[in-house]
CSV table of C-alpha atoms in Angstrom, one decimal:
chain,number,residue,atom,x,y,z
A,1,MET,CA,-10.0,-10.3,1.0
A,2,LYS,CA,-7.4,-13.4,0.8
A,3,ILE,CA,-3.4,-11.9,1.2
A,4,LEU,CA,-0.6,-13.7,-0.1
A,5,ILE,CA,2.7,-13.0,2.1
A,6,LEU,CA,6.2,-14.6,0.7
A,7,GLU,CA,8.8,-14.5,3.7
A,8,ASP,CA,11.4,-16.3,4.8
A,9,GLU,CA,12.6,-14.8,8.1
A,10,ILE,CA,9.2,-16.0,10.8
A,11,PRO,CA,9.8,-13.0,13.0
A,12,ALA,CA,9.2,-10.6,10.0
A,13,TYR,CA,6.4,-12.8,8.8
A,14,GLN,CA,5.2,-12.0,12.9
A,15,LYS,CA,5.6,-8.6,12.0
A,16,LEU,CA,3.8,-8.3,8.7
A,17,VAL,CA,0.0,-10.5,10.3
A,18,ASN,CA,-0.2,-7.8,13.4
A,19,TYR,CA,0.3,-4.7,11.2
A,20,LEU,CA,-2.6,-6.5,9.0
A,21,ASN,CA,-4.5,-7.6,12.0
A,22,ASP,CA,-3.9,-3.7,13.5
A,23,THR,CA,-4.5,-2.4,10.2
A,24,PHE,CA,-7.7,-3.4,8.9
A,25,GLU,CA,-11.5,-4.5,9.9
A,26,GLU,CA,-12.5,-6.2,7.9
A,27,GLU,CA,-11.8,-10.0,7.6
A,28,PHE,CA,-8.6,-11.3,6.5
A,29,VAL,CA,-6.7,-14.9,5.2
A,30,HIS,CA,-3.7,-14.9,4.6
A,31,ASP,CA,-1.0,-17.6,2.7
A,32,LEU,CA,2.8,-17.5,4.1
A,33,ALA,CA,5.6,-18.9,1.3
A,34,ARG,CA,9.4,-19.4,2.1
A,35,SER,CA,10.7,-19.8,-0.8
A,36,ASN,CA,10.0,-19.1,-4.9
A,37,SER,CA,8.8,-22.4,-5.1
A,38,GLU,CA,6.1,-22.5,-2.0
A,39,GLY,CA,5.6,-19.2,-3.3
A,40,LYS,CA,4.6,-20.4,-7.0
A,41,LYS,CA,2.6,-24.3,-6.0
A,42,LEU,CA,0.4,-21.3,-4.3
A,43,LEU,CA,0.1,-18.3,-7.5
A,44,THR,CA,-0.8,-21.6,-9.2
A,45,GLN,CA,-3.5,-23.2,-7.2
A,46,ASN,CA,-4.9,-19.1,-5.8
A,47,LYS,CA,-5.8,-16.1,-6.6
A,48,TYR,CA,-5.1,-13.2,-4.2
A,49,ASP,CA,-5.8,-9.6,-2.7
A,50,PHE,CA,-2.2,-8.4,-2.7
A,51,ILE,CA,1.4,-9.9,-2.8
A,52,LEU,CA,3.7,-8.8,0.4
A,53,SER,CA,7.2,-9.8,-0.6
A,54,ASP,CA,10.7,-9.7,0.2
A,55,ILE,CA,13.1,-9.8,-1.9
A,56,GLN,CA,15.9,-12.9,-0.8
A,57,LEU,CA,13.4,-15.8,0.2
A,58,LEU,CA,15.1,-19.0,1.0
A,59,ASP,CA,15.4,-20.4,-2.4
A,60,GLY,CA,16.3,-16.9,-4.3
A,61,ILE,CA,14.8,-14.1,-5.1
A,62,SER,CA,11.3,-13.0,-5.7
A,63,PHE,CA,12.2,-11.8,-9.5
A,64,ASP,CA,12.4,-15.1,-10.3
A,65,LEU,CA,9.3,-15.9,-8.4
A,66,PHE,CA,7.8,-13.2,-11.0
A,67,ASP,CA,9.0,-13.4,-14.1
A,68,GLU,CA,7.6,-17.4,-13.8
A,69,VAL,CA,4.2,-17.1,-12.9
A,70,THR,CA,1.5,-14.3,-14.0
A,71,ILE,CA,0.5,-11.9,-12.0
A,72,ASN,CA,-2.9,-10.5,-10.9
A,73,CYS,CA,-2.4,-8.9,-8.6
A,74,PRO,CA,-0.1,-5.4,-6.6
A,75,ILE,CA,2.3,-6.1,-4.7
A,76,ILE,CA,4.4,-4.2,-1.9
A,77,PHE,CA,7.4,-5.5,-1.4
A,78,CYS,CA,8.6,-4.8,2.5
A,79,SER,CA,12.9,-5.4,1.8
A,80,ALA,CA,16.1,-4.1,3.7
A,81,HIS,CA,17.7,-2.7,0.0
A,82,ASP,CA,18.0,0.1,0.4
A,83,GLU,CA,16.6,3.3,-1.7
A,84,TYR,CA,18.5,2.6,-5.0
A,85,LEU,CA,16.2,-0.6,-4.8
A,86,PHE,CA,13.7,2.5,-3.3
A,87,LYS,CA,14.0,4.5,-5.9
A,88,ALA,CA,13.3,2.5,-8.6
A,89,PHE,CA,10.6,0.8,-7.2
A,90,ASN,CA,9.0,4.0,-6.3
A,91,THR,CA,9.7,5.0,-10.1
A,92,ASN,CA,7.0,2.0,-11.7
A,93,GLY,CA,4.2,3.1,-8.9
A,94,ILE,CA,4.2,0.0,-6.1
A,95,ALA,CA,4.3,0.7,-2.5
A,96,TYR,CA,7.8,-0.9,-0.4
A,97,ILE,CA,8.9,-0.5,2.7
A,98,LEU,CA,12.5,-0.7,4.0
A,99,LYS,CA,13.0,-2.7,7.0
A,100,PRO,CA,13.2,-2.1,9.4
A,101,PHE,CA,9.7,0.0,9.4
A,102,SER,CA,7.0,0.7,11.3
A,103,LYS,CA,2.9,0.5,11.5
A,104,SER,CA,3.0,3.7,10.1
A,105,ASP,CA,5.5,3.1,7.3
A,106,PHE,CA,3.3,0.0,7.1
A,107,LYS,CA,-0.2,1.4,6.6
A,108,LYS,CA,0.9,4.0,4.5
A,109,ALA,CA,1.5,1.5,1.8
A,110,ILE,CA,-1.6,0.0,2.5
A,111,GLU,CA,-2.7,3.1,2.3
A,112,LYS,CA,-1.9,3.6,-1.6
A,113,TYR,CA,-2.2,0.3,-2.4
A,114,GLN,CA,-6.1,0.9,-1.0
A,115,ALA,CA,-5.8,4.2,-3.5
A,116,LEU,CA,-4.4,3.0,-6.7
A,117,PHE,CA,-5.9,-0.5,-7.2
A,118,ASN,CA,-10.1,-1.1,-6.7
A,119,LYS,CA,-10.5,-4.5,-5.6
A,120,GLY,CA,-10.5,-6.3,-9.1
A,121,SER,CA,-8.6,-3.7,-11.0
A,122,TYR,CA,-5.7,-5.1,-11.6
A,123,ASN,CA,-4.9,-7.1,-13.8
A,124,LYS,CA,-1.3,-7.9,-14.5
A,125,LEU,CA,2.2,-6.2,-12.9
A,126,ASN,CA,3.6,-4.4,-15.3
A,127,THR,CA,7.6,-5.7,-16.8
A,128,ASN,CA,9.2,-3.2,-16.9
A,129,THR,CA,9.3,-3.6,-12.9
A,130,ILE,CA,10.4,-6.6,-13.2
A,131,SER,CA,13.1,-5.5,-15.4
A,132,ASN,CA,13.7,-2.5,-13.7
A,133,LEU,CA,14.1,-3.9,-9.7
A,134,LYS,CA,16.2,-7.1,-10.9
A,135,SER,CA,18.6,-4.8,-12.6
A,136,ALA,CA,19.0,-2.4,-9.5
A,137,LEU,CA,19.2,-6.0,-7.8
A,138,LYS,CA,21.8,-6.9,-9.3
A,139,GLU,CA,23.9,-3.5,-9.0
A,140,GLU,CA,23.6,-3.4,-6.2
A,141,ASN,CA,25.1,-7.1,-5.6
A,142,THR,CA,28.5,-6.1,-7.9
A,143,SER,CA,30.7,-6.5,-5.6
A,144,TYR,CA,32.7,-3.5,-4.9
A,145,LYS,CA,34.9,-2.8,-1.8
A,146,LYS,CA,33.0,-3.1,1.5
A,147,ARG,CA,36.1,-2.3,3.7
A,148,PHE,CA,39.8,-0.5,4.8
A,149,VAL,CA,42.5,-2.8,6.0
A,150,ILE,CA,44.0,-0.2,8.3
A,151,LYS,CA,47.0,-0.3,9.5
A,152,LYS,CA,47.7,1.5,12.8
A,153,ALA,CA,50.5,1.7,16.1
A,154,LYS,CA,48.9,-0.9,18.2
A,155,GLY,CA,47.9,-2.9,15.2
A,156,ILE,CA,45.6,-3.2,12.1
A,157,GLN,CA,42.1,-2.1,11.8
A,158,LEU,CA,38.9,-2.7,9.3
A,159,LEU,CA,37.0,1.0,7.6
A,160,ASN,CA,33.6,-0.1,6.9
A,161,VAL,CA,32.6,1.7,3.6
A,162,THR,CA,29.7,2.2,4.7
A,163,ASN,CA,30.6,4.7,7.7
A,164,VAL,CA,33.7,7.1,5.5
A,165,SER,CA,31.9,10.4,4.7
A,166,LEU,CA,34.8,12.2,2.8
A,167,ILE,CA,38.0,10.6,1.2
A,168,GLU,CA,41.2,12.7,0.0
A,169,ALA,CA,44.6,13.4,-1.3
A,170,SER,CA,47.5,12.5,0.5
A,171,GLY,CA,50.5,12.9,-1.4
A,172,ASP,CA,50.7,9.0,-2.0
A,173,PHE,CA,48.2,8.0,0.7
A,174,CYS,CA,44.6,8.8,1.6
A,175,ILE,CA,42.4,10.2,4.7
A,176,ALA,CA,39.4,8.9,5.0
A,177,THR,CA,36.8,10.9,7.7
A,178,ASP,CA,34.5,8.7,9.6
A,179,ASN,CA,30.8,9.8,10.2
A,180,ILE,CA,32.5,10.4,14.0
A,181,GLY,CA,35.4,12.7,12.5
A,182,LYS,CA,37.5,9.7,12.8
A,183,ARG,CA,40.3,10.2,10.3
A,184,HIS,CA,42.4,6.7,9.2
A,185,THR,CA,45.6,6.5,6.2
A,186,ILE,CA,44.7,4.2,3.2
A,187,SER,CA,47.4,3.2,1.9
A,188,GLN,CA,46.4,3.4,-1.6
A,189,SER,CA,46.4,6.3,-4.5
A,190,LEU,CA,42.7,8.8,-5.1
A,191,GLY,CA,42.2,7.5,-8.0
A,192,SER,CA,42.8,3.3,-7.5
A,193,ILE,CA,40.1,4.2,-4.5
A,194,PHE,CA,37.8,6.0,-5.6
A,195,GLN,CA,37.4,1.7,-8.5
A,196,GLN,CA,36.9,-0.1,-6.2
A,197,LEU,CA,33.9,2.3,-4.6
A,198,ASN,CA,29.9,2.1,-5.2
A,199,PRO,CA,29.8,5.2,-8.0
A,200,ASN,CA,26.1,5.2,-6.8
A,201,LYS,CA,27.1,5.8,-2.7
A,202,PHE,CA,31.0,8.0,-4.4
A,203,PHE,CA,31.6,10.7,-6.4
A,204,LYS,CA,35.0,12.3,-6.7
A,205,ILE,CA,33.9,16.2,-6.8
A,206,ASN,CA,37.0,17.5,-7.3
A,207,ARG,CA,41.4,16.4,-8.6
A,208,SER,CA,41.6,15.4,-4.3
A,209,GLN,CA,38.2,14.2,-2.7
A,210,ILE,CA,35.5,11.5,-2.7
A,211,ILE,CA,32.5,12.2,-1.4
A,212,SER,CA,29.6,10.2,-0.1
A,213,ILE,CA,26.5,10.4,-0.5
A,214,ASP,CA,25.1,9.3,2.6
A,215,PHE,CA,26.7,11.8,4.6
A,216,ILE,CA,26.4,14.2,3.1
A,217,GLU,CA,23.8,17.9,5.6
A,218,ASN,CA,24.1,20.3,3.5
A,219,ILE,CA,25.3,21.7,-0.2
A,220,GLU,CA,25.5,25.6,-0.5
A,221,ASN,CA,26.7,27.3,-4.0
A,222,HIS,CA,30.4,29.0,-4.7
A,223,PHE,CA,31.6,31.7,-6.6
A,224,LYS,CA,32.7,29.7,-10.3
A,225,ASN,CA,30.2,28.0,-10.2
A,226,ARG,CA,31.3,25.2,-7.6
A,227,LEU,CA,29.9,23.9,-4.2
A,228,LEU,CA,30.7,24.5,-1.0
A,229,ILE,CA,29.2,20.3,1.0
A,230,SER,CA,29.1,20.1,4.4
A,231,TYR,CA,29.3,16.9,5.9
A,232,THR,CA,29.0,14.1,8.9
A,233,GLY,CA,31.9,13.7,10.6
A,234,GLY,CA,34.1,16.9,9.0
A,235,LYS,CA,35.4,19.8,10.6
A,236,GLU,CA,35.6,21.7,7.2
A,237,LYS,CA,33.7,21.7,4.0
A,238,ALA,CA,34.2,20.5,1.3
A,239,MET,CA,34.0,22.0,-3.0
A,240,THR,CA,33.1,21.0,-6.1
A,241,SER,CA,35.5,22.1,-8.9
A,242,SER,CA,34.0,23.5,-12.2
A,243,SER,CA,35.0,21.4,-14.0
A,244,THR,CA,32.7,18.3,-11.8
A,245,THR,CA,29.6,20.4,-10.7
A,246,SER,CA,27.0,20.0,-13.6
A,247,ASP,CA,27.7,15.9,-13.0
A,248,PHE,CA,27.5,16.1,-9.5
A,249,ARG,CA,24.2,17.9,-10.0
A,250,LYS,CA,23.3,14.9,-12.0
A,251,TRP,CA,24.6,12.1,-9.4
A,252,LEU,CA,22.7,14.0,-6.7
A,253,GLU,CA,19.0,13.1,-8.6
A,254,LYS,CA,19.7,9.6,-9.2
């Protein structure tokens, strides 16, 4: 068995090799490429049973390499990109491991490869897969709001958007609740804030509240086609309006 590892970080590469040694009883050989240019050279000179690939390499994203070189073996991606790339990836039926991954995660990906692809039977990576993955990656790299500057009595604090569970209107300002229950005043309107947020992460559930999908804990049916939402850090439940409930349900399934 021959394996190509596309990984720019040496510790991550060493982790993959250790997991390969623990997973396969049969002997295998592997090549390492830390960049697309190195990967292109290896792929044009060798044939591999499968590829373990990070997304970000030293000279760009690995999808560019796969666009340029015909791939005749399965790919297992090992990346720190979040669940949106993960979902796009699974839609096309290729294994994906989200960093930091465990030995169990790695083993499941290898077992999926073994179950789906008999040796020599995989001819070409579906071009739609690469296209969908690149679109998902581009979406993740879009410049959405990353942090809020919060003015406090003792000075200025930074609130990372990834820690915000709910934002609600409060007069001319907004109150952001974080995942540990602290409340922060933001000197912007709710509409202005919503335009700056990633629409895959945040949903405006009614006229005065925006919720983060990462901190939704429970959803209950309520009267008049509304939903009650429990979220991390919140003492009270949030509620969808009857007009947003349908779109909210669809948003949850994206």
